Amino acid sequence: MKKRKIPLRKSVVSGEMFPKKDLLRIARSKEGEVSIDPTGKKPGRGAYIAIEPSEAQLAWDKRILDRVLEAKLTDEFYQELLEYVTHQKARRELFGNE
């Protein structure tokens, strides 16, 4: 049986390439609304970060997503992102990679 190709994406924080399923997509719609995209299928410009609380914190400290998505993001968004990433990492450690 032919082995399937694993799609890779680059984390905007670390610059490393990861399998797409190990990253979280942040999407900006045409209207300029930025949201967390757990499915990876929302329309609009996307940026990926690794599911690591340290990466989410670094993105917040350096305002990396503001620059990449060309949008002004609030501290509340970054707080929500950090909580989401922390929760997803804990889930993966408990249940393994789905």
mmCIF file of C-alpha atoms in Angstrom:
data_model
loop_
_atom_site.group_PDB
_atom_site.id
_atom_site.type_symbol
_atom_site.label_atom_id
_atom_site.label_comp_id
_atom_site.label_asym_id
_atom_site.label_seq_id
_atom_site.Cartn_x
_atom_site.Cartn_y
_atom_site.Cartn_z
ATOM 1 C CA MET A 1 0.000 0.000 0.000
ATOM 2 C CA LYS A 2 1.250 3.472 -0.871
ATOM 3 C CA LYS A 3 2.348 5.619 2.081
ATOM 4 C CA ARG A 4 0.412 8.880 2.331
ATOM 5 C CA LYS A 5 2.243 12.188 2.246
ATOM 6 C CA ILE A 6 1.968 14.161 5.493
ATOM 7 C CA PRO A 7 1.269 17.872 4.865
ATOM 8 C CA LEU A 8 3.764 20.161 6.596
ATOM 9 C CA ARG A 9 3.291 23.766 7.697
ATOM 10 C CA LYS A 10 5.666 26.308 9.237
ATOM 11 C CA SER A 11 5.065 27.750 12.694
ATOM 12 C CA VAL A 12 5.149 31.563 12.500
ATOM 13 C CA VAL A 13 6.707 31.713 15.981
ATOM 14 C CA SER A 14 9.588 29.244 15.772
ATOM 15 C CA GLY A 15 9.939 28.961 11.997
ATOM 16 C CA GLU A 16 10.057 25.145 12.259
ATOM 17 C CA MET A 17 8.158 22.807 9.946
ATOM 18 C CA PHE A 18 5.630 20.514 11.654
ATOM 19 C CA PRO A 19 2.941 18.099 10.461
ATOM 20 C CA LYS A 20 -0.250 20.117 9.966
ATOM 21 C CA LYS A 21 -2.126 18.161 12.662
ATOM 22 C CA ASP A 22 0.444 19.232 15.285
ATOM 23 C CA LEU A 23 -0.250 22.921 14.649
ATOM 24 C CA LEU A 24 -3.086 25.311 15.436
ATOM 25 C CA ARG A 25 -4.376 27.638 12.710
ATOM 26 C CA ILE A 26 -5.279 31.238 13.469
ATOM 27 C CA ALA A 27 -7.468 32.703 10.695
ATOM 28 C CA ARG A 28 -8.191 36.290 9.651
ATOM 29 C CA SER A 29 -11.352 36.777 7.611
ATOM 30 C CA LYS A 30 -11.741 39.334 4.824
ATOM 31 C CA GLU A 31 -13.565 41.562 7.312
ATOM 32 C CA GLY A 32 -10.464 41.567 9.523
ATOM 33 C CA GLU A 33 -11.884 39.332 12.256
ATOM 34 C CA VAL A 34 -9.233 37.046 13.781
ATOM 35 C CA SER A 35 -10.220 33.736 15.362
ATOM 36 C CA ILE A 36 -8.818 30.386 16.434
ATOM 37 C CA ASP A 37 -9.509 27.783 13.734
ATOM 38 C CA PRO A 38 -9.378 24.296 15.285
ATOM 39 C CA THR A 39 -10.636 22.612 12.073
ATOM 40 C CA GLY A 40 -8.143 24.417 9.827
ATOM 41 C CA LYS A 41 -10.878 25.045 7.227
ATOM 42 C CA LYS A 42 -12.133 28.576 7.875
ATOM 43 C CA PRO A 43 -11.797 30.908 4.906
ATOM 44 C CA GLY A 44 -9.225 33.673 5.007
ATOM 45 C CA ARG A 45 -5.552 34.232 5.732
ATOM 46 C CA GLY A 46 -4.080 31.676 8.107
ATOM 47 C CA ALA A 47 -1.080 31.485 10.385
ATOM 48 C CA TYR A 48 0.056 28.390 12.254
ATOM 49 C CA ILE A 49 1.576 28.007 15.706
ATOM 50 C CA ALA A 50 2.688 24.835 17.455
ATOM 51 C CA ILE A 51 0.477 23.495 20.224
ATOM 52 C CA GLU A 52 2.961 24.534 22.903
ATOM 53 C CA PRO A 53 2.114 27.049 25.649
ATOM 54 C CA SER A 54 5.638 28.489 25.350
ATOM 55 C CA GLU A 55 5.030 29.321 21.660
ATOM 56 C CA ALA A 56 1.673 30.948 22.416
ATOM 57 C CA GLN A 57 3.302 33.010 25.187
ATOM 58 C CA LEU A 58 6.151 34.074 22.898
ATOM 59 C CA ALA A 59 3.636 35.058 20.189
ATOM 60 C CA TRP A 60 1.866 37.202 22.811
ATOM 61 C CA ASP A 61 5.064 38.776 24.184
ATOM 62 C CA LYS A 62 6.419 39.692 20.742
ATOM 63 C CA ARG A 63 2.994 40.336 19.134
ATOM 64 C CA ILE A 64 3.958 38.015 16.279
ATOM 65 C CA LEU A 65 0.387 37.290 15.171
ATOM 66 C CA ASP A 66 -0.355 41.036 14.943
ATOM 67 C CA ARG A 67 2.388 41.372 12.326
ATOM 68 C CA VAL A 68 1.739 38.142 10.440
ATOM 69 C CA LEU A 69 -2.029 38.612 10.168
ATOM 70 C CA GLU A 70 -1.779 42.403 9.789
ATOM 71 C CA ALA A 71 -4.400 42.980 12.478
ATOM 72 C CA LYS A 72 -4.463 44.562 15.938
ATOM 73 C CA LEU A 73 -5.127 41.732 18.398
ATOM 74 C CA THR A 74 -6.252 42.271 21.969
ATOM 75 C CA ASP A 75 -4.710 40.838 25.112
ATOM 76 C CA GLU A 76 -8.001 38.938 25.604
ATOM 77 C CA PHE A 77 -7.446 37.113 22.295
ATOM 78 C CA TYR A 78 -3.909 36.152 23.267
ATOM 79 C CA GLN A 79 -5.148 35.007 26.698
ATOM 80 C CA GLU A 80 -7.822 32.859 25.028
ATOM 81 C CA LEU A 81 -5.180 31.463 22.649
ATOM 82 C CA LEU A 82 -2.843 30.602 25.515
ATOM 83 C CA GLU A 83 -5.649 28.858 27.440
ATOM 84 C CA TYR A 84 -6.733 26.938 24.330
ATOM 85 C CA VAL A 85 -3.186 25.764 23.539
ATOM 86 C CA THR A 86 -2.591 24.743 27.165
ATOM 87 C CA HIS A 87 -5.861 22.778 27.178
ATOM 88 C CA GLN A 88 -5.088 21.040 23.857
ATOM 89 C CA LYS A 89 -1.591 20.083 25.011
ATOM 90 C CA ALA A 90 -3.014 18.586 28.218
ATOM 91 C CA ARG A 91 -5.598 16.635 26.178
ATOM 92 C CA ARG A 92 -2.912 15.227 23.891
ATOM 93 C CA GLU A 93 -0.823 14.127 26.864
ATOM 94 C CA LEU A 94 -3.838 12.412 28.436
ATOM 95 C CA PHE A 95 -5.378 10.798 25.373
ATOM 96 C CA GLY A 96 -2.475 10.708 22.929
ATOM 97 C CA ASN A 97 -2.576 12.055 19.380
ATOM 98 C CA GLU A 98 -5.966 11.385 17.783
#
